[in-house]
Tab-separated table of C-alpha atoms in Angstrom:
chain	number	residue	atom	x	y	z
A	1322	MET	CA	21.580	-18.774	-29.491
A	1323	CYS	CA	19.717	-15.558	-30.583
A	1324	ASN	CA	19.876	-13.998	-34.094
A	1325	ARG	CA	18.242	-10.661	-34.862
A	1326	ASN	CA	17.156	-9.158	-38.121
A	1327	THR	CA	18.189	-5.502	-37.916
A	1328	ASP	CA	15.858	-4.440	-40.423
A	1329	ASN	CA	12.601	-5.138	-38.951
A	1330	GLY	CA	13.872	-6.070	-35.262
A	1331	VAL	CA	12.329	-9.694	-35.219
A	1332	ILE	CA	14.041	-11.963	-32.822
A	1333	TYR	CA	14.839	-15.514	-33.472
A	1334	ILE	CA	15.747	-18.027	-30.792
A	1335	ARG	CA	17.606	-21.320	-31.077
A	1336	GLU	CA	16.178	-23.970	-28.588
A	1337	ARG	CA	16.982	-27.663	-28.676
A	1338	GLY	CA	18.525	-27.522	-32.102
A	1339	GLY	CA	15.439	-25.605	-33.534
A	1340	LEU	CA	14.999	-22.093	-34.655
A	1341	ARG	CA	11.896	-20.153	-33.669
A	1342	ARG	CA	10.593	-16.606	-33.930
A	1343	VAL	CA	9.521	-14.512	-30.929
A	1344	GLY	CA	6.966	-12.268	-32.502
A	1345	ASP	CA	6.221	-8.622	-31.947
A	1346	ILE	CA	9.110	-7.894	-29.596
A	1347	VAL	CA	11.268	-4.919	-30.132
A	1348	LEU	CA	14.087	-4.401	-28.129
A	1349	ALA	CA	15.431	-0.993	-26.814
A	1350	GLN	CA	17.305	0.544	-29.738
A	1351	PRO	CA	21.154	1.323	-29.097
A	1352	LYS	CA	22.170	4.782	-29.330
A	1353	PRO	CA	22.877	5.988	-32.789
A	1354	MET	CA	26.364	5.371	-34.138
A	1355	SER	CA	28.808	8.294	-34.871
A	1356	SER	CA	29.538	8.800	-38.572
A	1357	CYS	CA	33.330	9.371	-37.503
A	1358	ARG	CA	34.772	7.129	-34.928
A	1359	ARG	CA	37.863	9.254	-34.689
A	1360	THR	CA	35.971	12.265	-33.781
A	1361	ASN	CA	33.958	10.543	-30.853
A	1362	PRO	CA	35.446	7.088	-30.132
A	1363	PHE	CA	33.476	6.397	-26.936
A	1364	VAL	CA	30.087	6.633	-28.177
A	1365	LEU	CA	29.472	2.772	-28.559
A	1366	ARG	CA	31.679	1.874	-25.853
A	1367	LYS	CA	30.657	4.138	-22.924
A	1368	GLU	CA	27.917	1.969	-21.763
A	1369	HIS	CA	30.068	-1.151	-21.748
A	1370	PHE	CA	33.139	0.536	-19.895
A	1371	THR	CA	33.785	2.030	-16.581
A	1372	PHE	CA	35.687	5.530	-16.858
A	1373	THR	CA	37.819	6.725	-14.015
A	1374	TYR	CA	40.956	8.911	-13.554
A	1375	ASN	CA	44.232	8.022	-12.206
A	1376	ALA	CA	46.439	9.981	-9.773
A	1377	GLU	CA	47.958	11.894	-12.643
A	1378	GLY	CA	44.669	13.058	-14.060
A	1379	SER	CA	44.479	10.535	-17.094
A	1380	LEU	CA	41.555	9.117	-18.423
A	1381	ARG	CA	41.229	5.273	-17.966
A	1382	TYR	CA	38.586	2.834	-18.618
A	1383	THR	CA	37.790	-0.736	-17.526
A	1384	ALA	CA	35.622	-3.038	-19.296
A	1385	LYS	CA	32.269	-4.197	-17.558
A	1386	SER	CA	31.815	-7.879	-16.876
A	1387	LEU	CA	29.431	-9.653	-19.314
A	1388	TYR	CA	27.041	-10.029	-16.077
A	1389	ASP	CA	26.791	-6.193	-15.795
A	1390	ILE	CA	26.264	-5.867	-19.591
A	1391	THR	CA	23.497	-8.435	-19.453
A	1392	LEU	CA	21.851	-6.774	-16.536
A	1393	LEU	CA	21.698	-3.546	-18.112
A	1394	PHE	CA	20.123	-5.031	-21.231
A	1395	VAL	CA	17.543	-6.857	-19.390
A	1396	ALA	CA	16.713	-3.655	-17.512
A	1397	ASP	CA	16.222	-1.684	-20.585
A	1398	ASN	CA	13.726	-4.367	-21.901
A	1399	ILE	CA	12.134	-5.321	-18.509
A	1400	HIS	CA	8.725	-4.952	-19.946
A	1401	HIS	CA	9.444	-7.935	-22.347
A	1402	VAL	CA	10.402	-10.227	-19.390
A	1403	ASP	CA	7.485	-12.682	-18.578
A	1404	SER	CA	8.501	-13.717	-15.223
A	1405	LEU	CA	11.507	-13.514	-12.610
A	1406	VAL	CA	10.087	-16.229	-10.442
A	1407	GLY	CA	12.854	-18.574	-9.475
A	1408	PHE	CA	15.739	-16.036	-9.879
A	1409	PRO	CA	18.035	-15.537	-6.782
A	1410	GLU	CA	17.068	-12.258	-4.764
A	1411	GLN	CA	20.660	-11.094	-5.209
A	1412	ILE	CA	19.902	-10.827	-9.112
A	1413	GLY	CA	16.551	-9.401	-8.417
A	1414	ASP	CA	17.790	-6.618	-6.285
A	1415	ARG	CA	20.534	-5.665	-8.674
A	1416	LEU	CA	18.194	-5.899	-11.698
A	1417	PHE	CA	15.737	-3.547	-9.891
A	1418	ALA	CA	18.526	-1.084	-8.975
A	1419	ALA	CA	19.451	-1.051	-12.722
A	1420	ALA	CA	15.896	-0.479	-13.717
A	1421	GLU	CA	15.489	2.253	-11.330
A	1422	GLU	CA	18.823	3.909	-12.378
A	1423	ASN	CA	17.423	3.779	-16.070
A	1424	ARG	CA	14.126	5.404	-14.939
A	1425	VAL	CA	11.984	2.617	-15.975
A	1426	PHE	CA	9.566	3.104	-13.083
A	1427	SER	CA	9.069	6.941	-14.007
A	1428	ASN	CA	7.418	5.583	-17.221
A	1429	ALA	CA	3.768	5.420	-16.769
A	1430	HIS	CA	3.347	2.771	-19.601
A	1431	ILE	CA	5.927	0.450	-18.173
A	1432	SER	CA	6.002	0.971	-14.673
A	1433	PRO	CA	2.973	-0.949	-13.400
A	1434	LYS	CA	3.932	-4.092	-15.449
A	1435	ALA	CA	7.460	-3.834	-14.225
A	1436	LEU	CA	6.600	-3.424	-10.587
A	1437	GLN	CA	4.132	-6.434	-10.903
A	1438	LEU	CA	6.821	-8.250	-12.464
A	1439	PHE	CA	9.081	-7.909	-9.348
A	1440	SER	CA	6.298	-8.123	-7.018
A	1441	ASP	CA	5.318	-11.472	-8.269
A	1442	ALA	CA	8.816	-12.782	-7.722
A	1443	TYR	CA	10.050	-11.230	-4.525
A	1444	GLY	CA	6.893	-10.011	-2.732
A	1445	GLN	CA	7.637	-7.945	0.364
A	1446	MET	CA	11.495	-7.453	-0.401
A	1447	VAL	CA	10.011	-5.064	-3.278
A	1448	LEU	CA	7.925	-3.141	-0.715
A	1449	GLY	CA	6.785	-4.448	2.665
A	1450	SER	CA	5.456	-1.356	4.189
A	1451	LEU	CA	4.053	1.789	2.279
A	1452	CYS	CA	3.340	5.050	4.147
A	1453	LEU	CA	1.154	7.497	2.219
A	1454	ARG	CA	0.020	9.566	5.217
A	1455	ASN	CA	-1.330	12.755	4.157
A	1456	ARG	CA	0.108	12.084	0.535
A	1457	PHE	CA	-3.240	11.937	-1.306
A	1458	PRO	CA	-1.795	13.430	-4.698
A	1459	LEU	CA	0.665	10.602	-4.872
A	1460	LEU	CA	-2.059	8.000	-4.275
A	1461	HIS	CA	-4.231	9.568	-6.992
A	1462	GLU	CA	-1.619	9.804	-9.656
A	1463	ARG	CA	0.148	6.462	-9.007
A	1464	MET	CA	-2.900	4.282	-8.487
A	1465	ASP	CA	-1.816	1.616	-11.101
A	1466	GLU	CA	1.672	1.293	-9.646
A	1467	ILE	CA	0.417	1.118	-5.999
A	1468	LYS	CA	-2.007	-1.676	-6.949
A	1469	ALA	CA	0.976	-3.674	-8.098
A	1470	PHE	CA	2.231	-3.906	-4.509
A	1471	HIS	CA	0.341	-6.948	-3.498
A	1472	SER	CA	2.573	-8.069	-0.633
A	1473	LEU	CA	2.126	-5.259	1.755
A	1474	ARG	CA	2.048	-5.893	5.572
A	1475	SER	CA	1.430	-2.304	6.548
A	1476	LEU	CA	-0.425	0.277	4.641
A	1477	ASP	CA	-1.188	3.836	5.878
A	1478	LEU	CA	-3.707	5.852	3.997
A	1479	PHE	CA	-4.275	8.352	6.728
A	1480	GLY	CA	-5.444	11.838	5.384
A	1481	CYS	CA	-5.762	10.726	1.732
A	1482	ARG	CA	-9.107	11.701	1.104
A	1483	LEU	CA	-10.722	8.698	0.048
A	1484	GLY	CA	-14.163	9.411	0.997
A	1485	ASP	CA	-16.962	6.689	0.871
A	1486	ASP	CA	-16.358	5.403	-2.646
A	1487	HIS	CA	-12.773	5.041	-3.830
A	1488	GLU	CA	-11.252	2.634	-6.217
A	1489	ILE	CA	-8.593	1.577	-3.536
A	1490	PHE	CA	-11.304	-0.111	-1.677
A	1491	GLN	CA	-11.513	-3.078	-4.182
A	1492	HIS	CA	-7.705	-3.404	-3.989
A	1493	LEU	CA	-7.866	-3.442	-0.136
A	1494	THR	CA	-10.355	-6.287	-0.197
A	1495	SER	CA	-8.799	-8.262	-3.143
A	1496	SER	CA	-7.405	-11.684	-2.721
A	1497	SER	CA	-3.862	-10.518	-3.515
A	1498	LEU	CA	-3.699	-8.592	-0.146
A	1499	ALA	CA	-5.665	-11.033	1.885
A	1500	ASN	CA	-2.708	-13.253	3.104
A	1501	ASN	CA	-0.330	-10.423	3.558
A	1502	LEU	CA	-1.891	-7.188	4.935
A	1503	ILE	CA	-1.727	-6.979	8.934
A	1504	GLU	CA	-1.893	-3.297	9.689
A	1505	LEU	CA	-4.211	-0.708	7.804
A	1506	SER	CA	-4.876	2.920	8.538
A	1507	ILE	CA	-7.594	4.752	6.897
A	1508	GLY	CA	-8.247	7.455	9.150
A	1509	GLY	CA	-8.727	11.053	8.394
A	1510	ASN	CA	-10.563	10.222	5.144
A	1511	SER	CA	-14.140	11.473	5.728
A	1512	LEU	CA	-15.326	7.863	5.896
A	1513	SER	CA	-18.869	7.533	7.195
A	1514	ASN	CA	-20.936	4.469	7.908
A	1515	VAL	CA	-21.712	4.059	4.200
A	1516	GLY	CA	-18.104	3.964	3.355
A	1517	LEU	CA	-17.271	1.405	5.999
A	1518	GLN	CA	-20.136	-0.747	4.624
A	1519	ARG	CA	-18.973	-0.561	1.204
A	1520	LEU	CA	-15.439	-1.209	2.086
A	1521	THR	CA	-16.404	-4.367	3.969
A	1522	ALA	CA	-19.166	-5.611	1.675
A	1523	PRO	CA	-17.013	-8.143	-0.443
A	1524	ILE	CA	-15.502	-9.489	2.796
A	1525	ARG	CA	-19.073	-9.975	4.576
A	1526	MET	CA	-20.675	-11.383	1.343
A	1527	MET	CA	-17.973	-13.405	-0.196
A	1528	LYS	CA	-16.055	-14.289	3.054
A	1529	LYS	CA	-12.482	-13.406	1.744
A	1530	GLY	CA	-10.216	-10.391	1.939
A	1531	LEU	CA	-8.345	-8.978	4.767
A	1532	ASP	CA	-8.170	-12.361	6.238
A	1533	CYS	CA	-4.926	-11.464	8.285
A	1534	LEU	CA	-5.712	-7.821	9.344
A	1535	GLN	CA	-4.761	-7.442	12.942
A	1536	LEU	CA	-4.773	-3.695	13.318
A	1537	LEU	CA	-7.201	-1.082	11.989
A	1538	ASP	CA	-7.194	2.656	12.385
A	1539	VAL	CA	-10.359	4.403	11.534
A	1540	SER	CA	-9.880	7.580	13.618
A	1541	TYR	CA	-10.830	11.053	12.657
A	1542	ASN	CA	-13.805	9.710	10.423
A	1543	PRO	CA	-17.601	10.388	11.131
A	1544	ILE	CA	-18.571	7.016	12.022
A	1545	SER	CA	-20.949	5.919	14.566
A	1546	GLU	CA	-21.615	2.977	16.935
A	1547	SER	CA	-23.916	1.164	14.311
A	1548	ALA	CA	-21.080	0.799	11.870
A	1549	LEU	CA	-19.214	-1.460	14.252
A	1550	ARG	CA	-21.163	-4.317	13.003
A	1551	TYR	CA	-19.356	-4.132	9.781
A	1552	LEU	CA	-15.987	-5.061	11.385
A	1553	THR	CA	-17.310	-8.437	12.558
A	1554	CYS	CA	-16.125	-9.937	9.301
A	1555	LEU	CA	-12.393	-9.307	10.086
A	1556	PRO	CA	-11.531	-12.658	11.821
A	1557	LYS	CA	-8.152	-11.746	13.421
A	1558	LEU	CA	-8.676	-8.132	14.479
A	1559	GLU	CA	-6.830	-7.593	17.543
A	1560	LYS	CA	-6.479	-3.667	17.809
A	1561	LEU	CA	-8.817	-0.737	16.848
A	1562	ASP	CA	-8.343	3.007	16.937
A	1563	ALA	CA	-11.706	4.774	16.800
A	1564	SER	CA	-10.367	8.167	18.298
A	1565	ARG	CA	-12.274	11.365	17.334
A	1566	THR	CA	-15.319	9.625	15.691
A	1567	SER	CA	-18.844	9.909	16.591
A	1568	LEU	CA	-18.289	6.969	19.194
A	1569	LYS	CA	-18.692	8.199	22.851
A	1570	LEU	CA	-16.909	6.279	25.546
A	1571	GLY	CA	-18.964	4.706	27.967
A	1572	ALA	CA	-20.295	1.497	29.533
A	1573	ALA	CA	-22.542	0.932	26.546
A	1574	LEU	CA	-19.863	1.456	24.048
A	1575	LYS	CA	-17.549	-1.041	26.019
A	1576	LYS	CA	-20.213	-3.686	26.088
A	1577	THR	CA	-21.110	-3.178	22.385
A	1578	ILE	CA	-17.643	-3.536	21.273
A	1579	TRP	CA	-16.875	-6.631	23.541
A	1580	ASN	CA	-19.970	-8.350	22.388
A	1581	LEU	CA	-19.237	-7.641	18.652
A	1582	LEU	CA	-15.559	-7.685	18.223
A	1583	GLY	CA	-14.082	-9.204	21.585
A	1584	LEU	CA	-12.116	-5.996	22.229
A	1585	ILE	CA	-11.772	-4.014	25.484
A	1586	CYS	CA	-10.909	-0.358	26.024
A	1587	SER	CA	-7.356	0.231	26.740
A	1588	GLU	CA	-6.645	2.827	29.653
A	1589	LYS	CA	-3.407	4.038	28.078
A	1590	PRO	CA	-2.675	4.983	24.274
A	1591	LEU	CA	-1.324	1.849	22.420
A	1592	ASP	CA	2.203	2.276	21.159
A	1593	THR	CA	1.113	0.447	17.785
A	1594	PHE	CA	-0.892	3.329	16.933
A	1595	ASP	CA	1.932	5.799	17.038
A	1596	HIS	CA	2.322	6.275	13.155
A	1597	SER	CA	5.536	8.296	13.685
A	1598	ARG	CA	7.257	4.826	13.189
A	1599	CYS	CA	5.287	4.137	10.108
A	1600	LYS	CA	7.597	4.528	6.756
A	1601	THR	CA	8.080	2.929	3.513
A	1602	GLU	CA	10.345	0.162	3.487
A	1603	GLY	CA	11.740	-2.168	0.556
A	1604	TRP	CA	13.458	-1.971	-2.768
A	1605	ALA	CA	10.987	0.457	-4.142
A	1606	GLU	CA	11.309	2.932	-1.241
A	1607	GLN	CA	13.322	5.514	-3.377
A	1608	VAL	CA	10.956	4.921	-6.404
A	1609	VAL	CA	7.911	6.017	-4.257
A	1610	ASN	CA	9.900	9.069	-3.049
A	1611	GLN	CA	10.835	9.999	-6.606
A	1612	TRP	CA	7.269	9.700	-7.620
A	1613	GLU	CA	6.401	12.211	-4.969
A	1614	THR	CA	9.260	14.527	-5.830
A	1615	ASN	CA	8.301	14.490	-9.784
A	1616	GLY	CA	4.499	15.110	-8.947
A	1617	SER	CA	5.085	17.978	-6.699
A	1618	GLN	CA	6.998	19.956	-9.522
A	1619	MET	CA	4.683	21.621	-11.819
A	1620	PRO	CA	5.528	20.989	-15.379
A	1621	LYS	CA	6.428	24.179	-17.420
A	1622	GLN	CA	3.954	25.001	-20.242
A	1623	LYS	CA	5.967	25.231	-23.383
A	1624	LYS	CA	3.357	26.846	-25.568
A	1625	ILE	CA	0.011	28.375	-24.943
A	1626	GLU	CA	-2.594	28.651	-27.449
A	1627	GLU	CA	-3.940	31.977	-28.092
A	1628	SER	CA	-7.563	30.540	-28.057
A	1629	ARG	CA	-9.464	31.935	-24.969
A	1630	THR	CA	-10.973	28.465	-24.426
A	1631	SER	CA	-7.573	26.818	-24.320
A	1632	ALA	CA	-6.304	29.483	-21.978
A	1633	LEU	CA	-9.234	28.880	-19.510
A	1634	ARG	CA	-8.510	25.210	-19.638
A	1635	PHE	CA	-4.853	25.525	-18.907
A	1636	PHE	CA	-5.008	27.928	-16.074
A	1637	GLY	CA	-8.157	26.242	-14.650
A	1638	ARG	CA	-6.249	22.997	-14.643
A	1639	GLN	CA	-3.288	24.585	-13.171
A	1640	LYS	CA	-4.882	26.184	-10.282
A	1641	PHE	CA	-6.654	22.761	-9.490
A	1642	VAL	CA	-3.234	20.932	-9.329
A	1643	ARG	CA	-1.787	23.744	-7.287
A	1644	GLU	CA	-4.636	23.723	-4.810
A	1645	VAL	CA	-4.450	19.944	-4.550
A	1646	LEU	CA	-0.576	20.058	-3.863
A	1647	ASN	CA	-0.679	22.818	-1.562
A	1648	ALA	CA	-3.637	21.909	0.591
A	1649	ALA	CA	-2.957	21.587	4.125
A	1650	PRO	CA	-2.757	17.851	5.203
A	1651	LEU	CA	-4.981	16.807	8.075
A	1652	LEU	CA	-3.036	17.290	11.445
A	1653	CYS	CA	-3.697	15.929	14.728
A	1654	GLU	CA	-4.070	18.110	17.663
A	1655	ARG	CA	-1.464	18.146	20.449
A	1656	ASP	CA	-0.613	15.186	22.288
A	1657	GLU	CA	-2.504	16.307	25.394
A	1658	GLU	CA	-5.672	17.086	23.531
A	1659	ALA	CA	-5.312	13.976	21.386
A	1660	ASN	CA	-4.867	11.551	24.249
A	1661	LYS	CA	-7.889	13.140	25.920
A	1662	ASP	CA	-10.245	11.649	23.428
A	1663	ARG	CA	-8.056	8.539	22.632
A	1664	LEU	CA	-10.350	5.256	21.851
A	1665	HIS	CA	-7.988	2.408	21.563
A	1666	PHE	CA	-9.391	-1.151	21.944
A	1667	TYR	CA	-7.435	-4.307	21.987
A	1668	ARG	CA	-8.019	-7.985	22.506
A	1669	PRO	CA	-6.999	-9.150	25.865
A	1670	ALA	CA	-5.178	-12.427	26.798
A	1671	ALA	CA	-7.366	-15.165	28.387
A	1672	LYS	CA	-5.923	-14.506	31.811
A	1673	ASP	CA	-6.832	-10.742	31.672
A	1674	ILE	CA	-10.377	-11.068	30.601
A	1675	LEU	CA	-12.004	-11.306	34.015
A	1676	GLU	CA	-9.910	-8.404	35.319
A	1677	LYS	CA	-10.314	-6.042	32.330
A	1678	GLN	CA	-13.813	-6.829	31.124
A	1679	PHE	CA	-15.800	-4.912	34.042
A	1680	PRO	CA	-15.034	-1.300	34.296
A	1681	ASN	CA	-14.159	0.093	37.680
A	1682	THR	CA	-17.636	1.765	37.973
A	1683	LEU	CA	-19.302	-1.436	38.309
A	1684	ASN	CA	-20.024	-2.565	41.998
A	1685	HIS	CA	-18.317	-5.237	43.557
A	1686	GLN	CA	-21.445	-7.460	43.852
A	1687	ALA	CA	-21.734	-7.818	40.289
A	1688	LYS	CA	-18.068	-9.529	40.137
A	1689	THR	CA	-18.932	-11.679	43.116
A	1690	SER	CA	-22.082	-12.772	41.429
A	1691	TRP	CA	-20.263	-13.669	38.119
A	1692	CYS	CA	-17.593	-15.871	40.055
A	1693	ASN	CA	-20.508	-17.516	41.864
A	1694	VAL	CA	-22.087	-18.260	38.446
A	1695	LYS	CA	-18.992	-19.388	37.197
A	1696	LYS	CA	-18.185	-21.923	40.003
A	1697	ARG	CA	-21.867	-23.433	40.030
A	1698	HIS	CA	-21.720	-23.649	36.093
A	1699	GLN	CA	-25.413	-22.717	36.004
A	1700	SER	CA	-25.288	-20.625	33.036
A	1701	GLU	CA	-23.469	-21.735	29.930
A	1702	THR	CA	-24.092	-18.635	28.284
A	1703	CYS	CA	-22.689	-16.527	30.992
A	1704	ASP	CA	-19.537	-18.832	30.991
A	1705	SER	CA	-19.018	-18.508	27.233
A	1706	LEU	CA	-19.417	-14.530	27.691
A	1707	HIS	CA	-16.900	-14.050	30.330
A	1708	GLN	CA	-14.398	-16.913	29.767
A	1709	SER	CA	-13.594	-16.299	26.197
A	1710	PRO	CA	-14.165	-13.481	23.680
A	1711	PRO	CA	-17.874	-13.766	22.286
A	1712	THR	CA	-18.306	-15.283	18.712
A	1713	LYS	CA	-18.582	-12.769	16.152
A	1714	ARG	CA	-21.796	-12.541	14.409
A	1715	SER	CA	-22.149	-14.530	11.399
A	1716	PRO	CA	-21.461	-12.478	8.078
A	1717	SER	CA	-24.702	-13.768	6.624
A	1718	SER	CA	-26.610	-12.273	9.410
A	1719	ALA	CA	-25.382	-8.779	8.660
A	1720	LEU	CA	-26.492	-8.724	4.964
A	1721	THR	CA	-29.101	-6.295	3.955
A	1722	ALA	CA	-30.590	-5.140	0.877
A	1723	GLU	CA	-28.183	-2.398	0.414
A	1724	ASP	CA	-25.292	-4.940	0.762
A	1725	ILE	CA	-26.837	-6.814	-2.137
A	1726	ASP	CA	-26.803	-3.631	-4.226
A	1727	LEU	CA	-23.262	-3.230	-3.195
A	1728	LEU	CA	-22.309	-6.693	-4.400
A	1729	ASP	CA	-23.898	-6.005	-7.600
A	1730	SER	CA	-21.671	-2.860	-8.078
A	1731	TYR	CA	-18.701	-5.103	-7.703
């Protein structure tokens, strides 16, 4: 039983024969009551009734069920809900739809908490895949809401202008994403060796974060071969896209990647890096699209102060936002040109290691010598190198003074 004092909005709840007060909770106020019911008889009722027209064109209404009325009430006050854990997903789906209809997720003050509430209870059903490819304004404007999606399996941040020091890095390496994120694309972000070092610093030092990452795209970034050692902290990395970086394909690069990551170069482009199939999937798909639509529409200035300083600030801000929204996204070249410099690496199966490990340029004597060594079991080191992917370097061996400074910054 729930009693409400209409004067101050205090809520009282009766539980187990006792009455207790729920402090500092103010529920959403209903629409104001009309002074004359006969003039507008449906003001108080229209939220609780469904209005339709019959074949003759007459207005008819049907009362909503108590379940629907309760659902709308909870959706209006979703920011007061402590947890939805344990509620069936059917209820969660309808409650999310009701909150979306009431534009709860458009409110910057309520949206992060509401999305966190649904994500904690329903995980990947809220959002399992998020594609922000070349949608950098959306990332910067909705950073708090995007951080609430902690059950993502796939995240595409290609062309989002992250640079070497972006706040999203801490979220990518947080424990909330450690057991879920499998695919990550951070290509086309002007990410250098320093940025890759900063991104992986918490993983290499504290040995947690991105534990399940299997696919990584760092293409179109100015990273060099020396930055590959920062990726040894990813225990389950199976596929890597390093196209259009400072890496030059050759026998030395193939050997380095094999020794560090246990990956070999693919002769053909891997289908998994075809990002045309990447899309946003989940209950919040339309919410993300609505954010982008609202962000692309410049708000109209209702009143401009006559002060020159205020005018300069206004037009300067407008010009900045317009340039950001209209900036050309990073586009890849034609398919023929893109495939020419494609650098895709993958972890081979155990039976394919012998066949794929050596490039065709190596002479036949090298292969024969390796087989003889394997049969005689003379070199234990050689066997471990060719029979199975090499063991990655220990994270502690890759730590430098710069890494310690990065750890202190976190």
